[in-house]
Amino acid sequence: MTDTDGAADASDATDPSATKLSPRDRRKRIADRVPAEGQVTIEELVGELGVSQMTVHRDLDTLEHQGWLRKVRGGATAAPNALFESNARWRGNEQVAAKEAICAAAPAVAEPGQAVIIDDSSTALPLARALSGRGAYTVITNSLQVINELAEEPGIRVIALGGEYHAAFNAFHGMSTADSARSFRADVAFLSASAVDNGHCYHRAQENVLVKRALMAAARRKVLLVDHSKFGRQALYELAPPADFELVISDEELPQEERDALQSLGVRYELATEGSRRE
C-alpha cells in the first residue's frame, strides 16, 4: 500500500498515540480488517488506532482508491469483489494444494523457447515457480508477484505489462495494460477465472476481464487453470466460454457432473493430482 503521508499525519502531531503505527502499517491493519469482518465503523478505527477521525477518513480514501474497500457513511465495507476475489493475500491462501498441482502440470503445455503469458490470478502464480529450471522462456505478465518471482531467474526473460497499479490485486490493470497486451503475440496464455458456471467463465472484477480478454487475444493457444472450487460459483462479468480454451486444467476433486459438463461442451480437460508433475 502506498504511503502518501510521510512519517506522520500532521493532524495527529499533538496526539502521542498516533506514533504507535506508521501510516503504512495503519492502513495495512485496516485493509486486513475490513475484508475479514465485512464492515467497520470510523469510531471503531479511531479507538483502535488512536488517531483522529480526519486521519481515518484519509486512510479510507486511500484504501478505497487502491481497491481494498468501499467507503460509506460512518465507516467502510468490503469492496464488492474484496470478500471473494480482490485481496491477493486472501486468494493466495485458498486451495493451495490444488493450485500447486495444477501449475505443476501446466508447464508441459509450453515448450522451452516459447513466449508465455501468465495472468495475475493466484491460481497461475505457482506456474512462475514451476517454470524455474525448465529452460528458456519469455514470460509476459501484468502480475507484480510473477514479475518479482522471475526477475532473477536465469534463462527467463520477463516482459512486464504496465498500467495503473492496483494494490488489492498486486497487478497492473486498465486500458493501457490491455493495449500493451495486444501488441504482443505469445505462444501460450495461462489464465484463470473467478467462476465457471453453465458453460461460461466469469470474473468478479470488470477491470480484470478487460485485461484477461486482451491477454487471450494476444496468444495463439489458451489454457484455463481453475481449481474445483470455482465450478458452480457465481460472478458478475463474463470472460469467455471454456470452449475458447484449448485446454482446461483442474484438480482431481472436480465433481463428476462438472467433468461431464465440460465433456458435453467439447472441452478438453485434464485433472492434476497433488504431488504429481506432468512431463
C-alpha positions as YAML, in Angstrom:
chain: A
units: angstrom
residues:
- id: 1
  name: MET
  ca: [0.00, 0.00, 0.00]
- id: 2
  name: THR
  ca: [1.30, 3.41, -0.92]
- id: 3
  name: ASP
  ca: [2.26, 5.75, 1.91]
- id: 4
  name: THR
  ca: [1.35, 9.30, 0.93]
- id: 5
  name: ASP
  ca: [1.53, 10.92, 4.37]
- id: 6
  name: GLY
  ca: [5.25, 10.75, 5.05]
- id: 7
  name: ALA
  ca: [6.43, 9.87, 8.51]
- id: 8
  name: ALA
  ca: [3.29, 11.03, 10.35]
- id: 9
  name: ASP
  ca: [-0.05, 12.78, 9.91]
- id: 10
  name: ALA
  ca: [0.10, 16.48, 10.70]
- id: 11
  name: SER
  ca: [-3.38, 16.42, 12.24]
- id: 12
  name: ASP
  ca: [-2.15, 13.95, 14.89]
- id: 13
  name: ALA
  ca: [1.09, 15.71, 15.72]
- id: 14
  name: THR
  ca: [-0.17, 16.51, 19.22]
- id: 15
  name: ASP
  ca: [-1.58, 13.04, 19.84]
- id: 16
  name: PRO
  ca: [1.13, 10.77, 21.35]
- id: 17
  name: SER
  ca: [-0.84, 7.64, 20.44]
- id: 18
  name: ALA
  ca: [-0.59, 8.48, 16.75]
- id: 19
  name: THR
  ca: [3.06, 7.41, 16.80]
- id: 20
  name: LYS
  ca: [2.15, 3.80, 17.57]
- id: 21
  name: LEU
  ca: [1.75, 2.90, 13.90]
- id: 22
  name: SER
  ca: [3.13, 4.42, 10.74]
- id: 23
  name: PRO
  ca: [0.55, 5.44, 8.10]
- id: 24
  name: ARG
  ca: [1.56, 2.40, 6.05]
- id: 25
  name: ASP
  ca: [1.11, -0.02, 8.97]
- id: 26
  name: ARG
  ca: [-2.13, 1.65, 9.96]
- id: 27
  name: ARG
  ca: [-3.61, 1.22, 6.51]
- id: 28
  name: LYS
  ca: [-2.41, -2.35, 6.33]
- id: 29
  name: ARG
  ca: [-4.29, -3.09, 9.54]
- id: 30
  name: ILE
  ca: [-7.46, -1.51, 8.11]
- id: 31
  name: ALA
  ca: [-7.04, -3.35, 4.79]
- id: 32
  name: ASP
  ca: [-6.76, -6.66, 6.63]
- id: 33
  name: ARG
  ca: [-9.69, -6.00, 8.95]
- id: 34
  name: VAL
  ca: [-12.38, -4.79, 6.54]
- id: 35
  name: PRO
  ca: [-12.43, -7.84, 4.20]
- id: 36
  name: ALA
  ca: [-12.27, -10.16, 7.23]
- id: 37
  name: GLU
  ca: [-15.20, -8.52, 9.05]
- id: 38
  name: GLY
  ca: [-17.17, -7.19, 6.07]
- id: 39
  name: GLN
  ca: [-17.55, -3.72, 7.54]
- id: 40
  name: VAL
  ca: [-16.10, -1.40, 10.18]
- id: 41
  name: THR
  ca: [-17.04, 1.99, 11.61]
- id: 42
  name: ILE
  ca: [-14.89, 5.09, 11.78]
- id: 43
  name: GLU
  ca: [-15.42, 5.22, 15.54]
- id: 44
  name: GLU
  ca: [-14.05, 1.69, 15.91]
- id: 45
  name: LEU
  ca: [-10.96, 2.57, 13.86]
- id: 46
  name: VAL
  ca: [-10.38, 5.79, 15.82]
- id: 47
  name: GLY
  ca: [-10.50, 3.83, 19.06]
- id: 48
  name: GLU
  ca: [-8.30, 1.00, 17.81]
- id: 49
  name: LEU
  ca: [-5.67, 3.09, 16.05]
- id: 50
  name: GLY
  ca: [-5.57, 6.09, 18.38]
- id: 51
  name: VAL
  ca: [-5.80, 8.70, 15.63]
- id: 52
  name: SER
  ca: [-8.28, 11.39, 14.68]
- id: 53
  name: GLN
  ca: [-11.40, 10.94, 12.57]
- id: 54
  name: MET
  ca: [-9.75, 13.10, 9.87]
- id: 55
  name: THR
  ca: [-6.82, 10.69, 9.69]
- id: 56
  name: VAL
  ca: [-9.12, 7.68, 9.45]
- id: 57
  name: HIS
  ca: [-11.07, 9.40, 6.65]
- id: 58
  name: ARG
  ca: [-7.83, 9.95, 4.73]
- id: 59
  name: ASP
  ca: [-6.79, 6.34, 5.26]
- id: 60
  name: LEU
  ca: [-10.14, 5.10, 3.98]
- id: 61
  name: ASP
  ca: [-9.94, 7.40, 0.96]
- id: 62
  name: THR
  ca: [-6.53, 5.98, 0.09]
- id: 63
  name: LEU
  ca: [-7.60, 2.37, 0.55]
- id: 64
  name: GLU
  ca: [-10.76, 2.90, -1.47]
- id: 65
  name: HIS
  ca: [-8.70, 4.27, -4.36]
- id: 66
  name: GLN
  ca: [-6.45, 1.21, -4.16]
- id: 67
  name: GLY
  ca: [-9.45, -1.12, -4.29]
- id: 68
  name: TRP
  ca: [-9.26, -2.57, -0.78]
- id: 69
  name: LEU
  ca: [-12.65, -1.33, 0.42]
- id: 70
  name: ARG
  ca: [-15.66, 0.89, -0.22]
- id: 71
  name: LYS
  ca: [-16.07, 3.96, 1.94]
- id: 72
  name: VAL
  ca: [-19.63, 4.50, 3.21]
- id: 73
  name: ARG
  ca: [-21.27, 6.93, 5.63]
- id: 74
  name: GLY
  ca: [-19.78, 6.33, 9.05]
- id: 75
  name: GLY
  ca: [-17.25, 3.71, 8.02]
- id: 76
  name: ALA
  ca: [-16.25, 1.28, 5.30]
- id: 77
  name: THR
  ca: [-17.37, -2.04, 3.85]
- id: 78
  name: ALA
  ca: [-15.55, -4.65, 1.82]
- id: 79
  name: ALA
  ca: [-15.50, -3.79, -1.87]
- id: 80
  name: PRO
  ca: [-17.93, -5.94, -3.92]
- id: 81
  name: ASN
  ca: [-15.06, -8.08, -5.12]
- id: 82
  name: ALA
  ca: [-12.89, -7.92, -1.99]
- id: 83
  name: LEU
  ca: [-14.52, -10.67, 0.07]
- id: 84
  name: PHE
  ca: [-14.25, -13.13, -2.78]
- id: 85
  name: GLU
  ca: [-11.57, -12.01, -5.15]
- id: 86
  name: SER
  ca: [-9.67, -8.76, -4.69]
- id: 87
  name: ASN
  ca: [-7.43, -9.37, -1.75]
- id: 88
  name: ALA
  ca: [-4.38, -11.05, -3.25]
- id: 89
  name: ARG
  ca: [-3.14, -12.28, 0.11]
- id: 90
  name: TRP
  ca: [-6.50, -13.88, 0.88]
- id: 91
  name: ARG
  ca: [-6.71, -15.59, -2.50]
- id: 92
  name: GLY
  ca: [-3.18, -16.89, -2.19]
- id: 93
  name: ASN
  ca: [-4.15, -18.94, 0.87]
- id: 94
  name: GLU
  ca: [-7.12, -20.66, -0.77]
- id: 95
  name: GLN
  ca: [-6.90, -24.16, -2.35]
- id: 96
  name: VAL
  ca: [-3.11, -24.05, -2.18]
- id: 97
  name: ALA
  ca: [-2.54, -27.76, -2.82]
- id: 98
  name: ALA
  ca: [-4.87, -27.79, -5.82]
- id: 99
  name: LYS
  ca: [-3.23, -24.73, -7.36]
- id: 100
  name: GLU
  ca: [0.23, -26.20, -6.87]
- id: 101
  name: ALA
  ca: [-0.84, -29.44, -8.56]
- id: 102
  name: ILE
  ca: [-2.45, -27.60, -11.47]
- id: 103
  name: CYS
  ca: [0.63, -25.46, -12.04]
- id: 104
  name: ALA
  ca: [2.95, -28.45, -11.77]
- id: 105
  name: ALA
  ca: [1.12, -29.96, -14.74]
- id: 106
  name: ALA
  ca: [0.84, -26.75, -16.78]
- id: 107
  name: PRO
  ca: [4.46, -26.16, -17.92]
- id: 108
  name: ALA
  ca: [4.42, -29.18, -20.21]
- id: 109
  name: VAL
  ca: [1.95, -27.29, -22.43]
- id: 110
  name: ALA
  ca: [4.65, -24.74, -23.32]
- id: 111
  name: GLU
  ca: [8.00, -25.68, -24.81]
- id: 112
  name: PRO
  ca: [11.27, -24.03, -23.82]
- id: 113
  name: GLY
  ca: [11.98, -21.05, -26.03]
- id: 114
  name: GLN
  ca: [8.34, -20.06, -26.33]
- id: 115
  name: ALA
  ca: [6.66, -16.88, -25.17]
- id: 116
  name: VAL
  ca: [4.03, -17.47, -22.49]
- id: 117
  name: ILE
  ca: [1.50, -15.22, -20.82]
- id: 118
  name: ILE
  ca: [0.72, -15.59, -17.10]
- id: 119
  name: ASP
  ca: [-2.16, -13.55, -15.73]
- id: 120
  name: ASP
  ca: [-2.46, -12.06, -12.24]
- id: 121
  name: SER
  ca: [-4.58, -14.84, -10.76]
- id: 122
  name: SER
  ca: [-3.50, -16.58, -7.57]
- id: 123
  name: THR
  ca: [-4.09, -19.88, -9.39]
- id: 124
  name: ALA
  ca: [-1.46, -19.09, -12.00]
- id: 125
  name: LEU
  ca: [1.14, -17.72, -9.57]
- id: 126
  name: PRO
  ca: [2.70, -21.13, -8.76]
- id: 127
  name: LEU
  ca: [3.27, -21.53, -12.51]
- id: 128
  name: ALA
  ca: [6.01, -18.92, -12.32]
- id: 129
  name: ARG
  ca: [7.84, -21.09, -9.80]
- id: 130
  name: ALA
  ca: [7.14, -24.23, -11.83]
- id: 131
  name: LEU
  ca: [8.90, -22.75, -14.88]
- id: 132
  name: SER
  ca: [12.14, -22.41, -12.94]
- id: 133
  name: GLY
  ca: [14.83, -24.73, -14.23]
- id: 134
  name: ARG
  ca: [12.81, -25.94, -17.21]
- id: 135
  name: GLY
  ca: [14.63, -23.89, -19.85]
- id: 136
  name: ALA
  ca: [14.41, -20.52, -21.52]
- id: 137
  name: TYR
  ca: [11.04, -18.76, -21.71]
- id: 138
  name: THR
  ca: [9.76, -15.29, -22.37]
- id: 139
  name: VAL
  ca: [7.09, -14.52, -19.79]
- id: 140
  name: ILE
  ca: [4.60, -11.72, -20.38]
- id: 141
  name: THR
  ca: [2.56, -10.71, -17.34]
- id: 142
  name: ASN
  ca: [0.64, -7.97, -15.57]
- id: 143
  name: SER
  ca: [1.24, -9.57, -12.16]
- id: 144
  name: LEU
  ca: [3.77, -7.90, -9.89]
- id: 145
  name: GLN
  ca: [4.10, -11.17, -7.96]
- id: 146
  name: VAL
  ca: [5.07, -13.04, -11.13]
- id: 147
  name: ILE
  ca: [7.50, -10.28, -12.08]
- id: 148
  name: ASN
  ca: [9.20, -10.46, -8.70]
- id: 149
  name: GLU
  ca: [9.23, -14.27, -8.74]
- id: 150
  name: LEU
  ca: [11.03, -14.47, -12.09]
- id: 151
  name: ALA
  ca: [13.08, -11.26, -12.01]
- id: 152
  name: GLU
  ca: [16.35, -13.05, -11.26]
- id: 153
  name: GLU
  ca: [15.57, -16.43, -12.78]
- id: 154
  name: PRO
  ca: [18.33, -17.41, -15.24]
- id: 155
  name: GLY
  ca: [17.12, -18.06, -18.76]
- id: 156
  name: ILE
  ca: [13.73, -16.42, -18.32]
- id: 157
  name: ARG
  ca: [13.03, -13.10, -19.97]
- id: 158
  name: VAL
  ca: [10.26, -11.12, -18.25]
- id: 159
  name: ILE
  ca: [8.10, -8.56, -20.06]
- id: 160
  name: ALA
  ca: [6.00, -6.51, -17.64]
- id: 161
  name: LEU
  ca: [2.70, -5.06, -18.83]
- id: 162
  name: GLY
  ca: [2.45, -1.64, -17.25]
- id: 163
  name: GLY
  ca: [-0.61, 0.39, -16.43]
- id: 164
  name: GLU
  ca: [-2.30, 1.53, -13.24]
- id: 165
  name: TYR
  ca: [-1.17, -0.50, -10.25]
- id: 166
  name: HIS
  ca: [-3.98, -2.00, -8.14]
- id: 167
  name: ALA
  ca: [-2.70, -2.97, -4.72]
- id: 168
  name: ALA
  ca: [-5.63, -5.26, -3.96]
- id: 169
  name: PHE
  ca: [-4.74, -7.42, -6.97]
- id: 170
  name: ASN
  ca: [-0.98, -6.77, -6.75]
- id: 171
  name: ALA
  ca: [-1.13, -6.27, -10.51]
- id: 172
  name: PHE
  ca: [-1.50, -3.71, -13.28]
- id: 173
  name: HIS
  ca: [-4.87, -3.08, -14.88]
- id: 174
  name: GLY
  ca: [-6.66, -0.62, -17.11]
- id: 175
  name: MET
  ca: [-6.84, 0.37, -20.76]
- id: 176
  name: SER
  ca: [-3.08, 0.96, -21.06]
- id: 177
  name: THR
  ca: [-2.41, -2.56, -19.73]
- id: 178
  name: ALA
  ca: [-4.86, -4.08, -22.19]
- id: 179
  name: ASP
  ca: [-3.45, -2.05, -25.09]
- id: 180
  name: SER
  ca: [0.06, -3.15, -24.19]
- id: 181
  name: ALA
  ca: [-1.02, -6.81, -24.11]
- id: 182
  name: ARG
  ca: [-2.48, -6.57, -27.60]
- id: 183
  name: SER
  ca: [0.89, -5.51, -29.01]
- id: 184
  name: PHE
  ca: [2.36, -8.98, -28.34]
- id: 185
  name: ARG
  ca: [1.86, -12.39, -29.91]
- id: 186
  name: ALA
  ca: [2.60, -15.19, -27.46]
- id: 187
  name: ASP
  ca: [2.57, -18.94, -27.94]
- id: 188
  name: VAL
  ca: [0.51, -19.84, -24.87]
- id: 189
  name: ALA
  ca: [-1.58, -17.86, -22.37]
- id: 190
  name: PHE
  ca: [-2.26, -19.28, -18.92]
- id: 191
  name: LEU
  ca: [-5.28, -17.68, -17.27]
- id: 192
  name: SER
  ca: [-7.78, -18.34, -14.53]
- id: 193
  name: ALA
  ca: [-11.30, -17.19, -13.66]
- id: 194
  name: SER
  ca: [-13.35, -16.48, -10.54]
- id: 195
  name: ALA
  ca: [-16.18, -18.82, -11.51]
- id: 196
  name: VAL
  ca: [-17.19, -21.41, -14.09]
- id: 197
  name: ASP
  ca: [-20.92, -21.97, -14.41]
- id: 198
  name: ASN
  ca: [-23.41, -23.03, -17.06]
- id: 199
  name: GLY
  ca: [-20.88, -23.14, -19.88]
- id: 200
  name: HIS
  ca: [-19.20, -19.80, -19.18]
- id: 201
  name: CYS
  ca: [-16.24, -18.40, -17.23]
- id: 202
  name: TYR
  ca: [-16.83, -15.32, -15.11]
- id: 203
  name: HIS
  ca: [-14.87, -12.83, -13.04]
- id: 204
  name: ARG
  ca: [-15.84, -10.59, -10.15]
- id: 205
  name: ALA
  ca: [-13.96, -7.52, -11.36]
- id: 206
  name: GLN
  ca: [-14.59, -5.73, -14.62]
- id: 207
  name: GLU
  ca: [-11.04, -4.38, -14.83]
- id: 208
  name: ASN
  ca: [-9.69, -7.94, -14.72]
- id: 209
  name: VAL
  ca: [-11.94, -9.05, -17.55]
- id: 210
  name: LEU
  ca: [-10.73, -6.21, -19.76]
- id: 211
  name: VAL
  ca: [-7.11, -7.26, -19.36]
- id: 212
  name: LYS
  ca: [-7.76, -11.02, -19.45]
- id: 213
  name: ARG
  ca: [-9.58, -10.72, -22.79]
- id: 214
  name: ALA
  ca: [-6.63, -8.77, -24.19]
- id: 215
  name: LEU
  ca: [-4.24, -11.46, -22.92]
- id: 216
  name: MET
  ca: [-6.35, -14.15, -24.58]
- id: 217
  name: ALA
  ca: [-6.32, -12.25, -27.87]
- id: 218
  name: ALA
  ca: [-2.52, -11.98, -27.69]
- id: 219
  name: ALA
  ca: [-1.91, -15.75, -27.54]
- id: 220
  name: ARG
  ca: [-2.06, -18.45, -30.17]
- id: 221
  name: ARG
  ca: [-3.10, -21.07, -27.59]
- id: 222
  name: LYS
  ca: [-5.05, -20.51, -24.39]
- id: 223
  name: VAL
  ca: [-5.07, -22.67, -21.26]
- id: 224
  name: LEU
  ca: [-7.51, -22.23, -18.36]
- id: 225
  name: LEU
  ca: [-6.14, -23.05, -14.90]
- id: 226
  name: VAL
  ca: [-9.04, -23.39, -12.46]
- id: 227
  name: ASP
  ca: [-9.42, -25.45, -9.31]
- id: 228
  name: HIS
  ca: [-12.58, -27.39, -8.46]
- id: 229
  name: SER
  ca: [-13.89, -24.77, -6.02]
- id: 230
  name: LYS
  ca: [-14.51, -22.28, -8.85]
- id: 231
  name: PHE
  ca: [-17.05, -24.51, -10.58]
- id: 232
  name: GLY
  ca: [-20.70, -23.78, -9.89]
- id: 233
  name: ARG
  ca: [-19.88, -20.37, -8.45]
- id: 234
  name: GLN
  ca: [-21.43, -17.07, -9.48]
- id: 235
  name: ALA
  ca: [-19.63, -13.92, -10.62]
- id: 236
  name: LEU
  ca: [-20.79, -10.78, -12.35]
- id: 237
  name: TYR
  ca: [-18.74, -10.34, -15.52]
- id: 238
  name: GLU
  ca: [-18.47, -12.91, -18.30]
- id: 239
  name: LEU
  ca: [-14.96, -13.65, -19.51]
- id: 240
  name: ALA
  ca: [-15.34, -16.41, -22.11]
- id: 241
  name: PRO
  ca: [-16.77, -19.90, -22.54]
- id: 242
  name: PRO
  ca: [-14.44, -22.77, -21.58]
- id: 243
  name: ALA
  ca: [-14.57, -23.86, -25.22]
- id: 244
  name: ASP
  ca: [-12.45, -20.83, -26.09]
- id: 245
  name: PHE
  ca: [-9.55, -22.51, -24.31]
- id: 246
  name: GLU
  ca: [-7.53, -25.27, -25.91]
- id: 247
  name: LEU
  ca: [-7.24, -27.00, -22.55]
- id: 248
  name: VAL
  ca: [-8.72, -26.71, -19.06]
- id: 249
  name: ILE
  ca: [-6.54, -27.96, -16.21]
- id: 250
  name: SER
  ca: [-8.28, -28.55, -12.88]
- id: 251
  name: ASP
  ca: [-7.65, -30.86, -9.94]
- id: 252
  name: GLU
  ca: [-8.84, -34.34, -9.08]
- id: 253
  name: GLU
  ca: [-11.54, -33.05, -6.72]
- id: 254
  name: LEU
  ca: [-13.54, -31.69, -9.64]
- id: 255
  name: PRO
  ca: [-17.06, -33.20, -9.28]
- id: 256
  name: GLN
  ca: [-18.14, -35.75, -11.87]
- id: 257
  name: GLU
  ca: [-21.05, -33.59, -13.00]
- id: 258
  name: GLU
  ca: [-18.65, -30.77, -13.84]
- id: 259
  name: ARG
  ca: [-16.43, -33.17, -15.77]
- id: 260
  name: ASP
  ca: [-19.46, -34.35, -17.70]
- id: 261
  name: ALA
  ca: [-20.48, -30.77, -18.40]
- id: 262
  name: LEU
  ca: [-17.07, -29.95, -19.85]
- id: 263
  name: GLN
  ca: [-17.13, -33.06, -21.98]
- id: 264
  name: SER
  ca: [-20.60, -32.24, -23.31]
- id: 265
  name: LEU
  ca: [-19.29, -28.83, -24.39]
- id: 266
  name: GLY
  ca: [-16.42, -30.46, -26.27]
- id: 267
  name: VAL
  ca: [-13.86, -29.01, -23.85]
- id: 268
  name: ARG
  ca: [-10.63, -30.93, -23.41]
- id: 269
  name: TYR
  ca: [-9.62, -31.09, -19.77]
- id: 270
  name: GLU
  ca: [-7.00, -32.65, -17.53]
- id: 271
  name: LEU
  ca: [-7.09, -33.29, -13.80]
- id: 272
  name: ALA
  ca: [-3.87, -32.72, -11.90]
- id: 273
  name: THR
  ca: [-3.03, -34.95, -8.95]
- id: 274
  name: GLU
  ca: [-1.40, -33.45, -5.88]
- id: 275
  name: GLY
  ca: [2.28, -34.23, -5.78]
- id: 276
  name: SER
  ca: [2.48, -35.23, -9.44]
- id: 277
  name: ARG
  ca: [4.44, -33.49, -12.14]
- id: 278
  name: ARG
  ca: [3.49, -33.87, -15.77]
- id: 279
  name: GLU
  ca: [6.44, -34.19, -18.16]
...
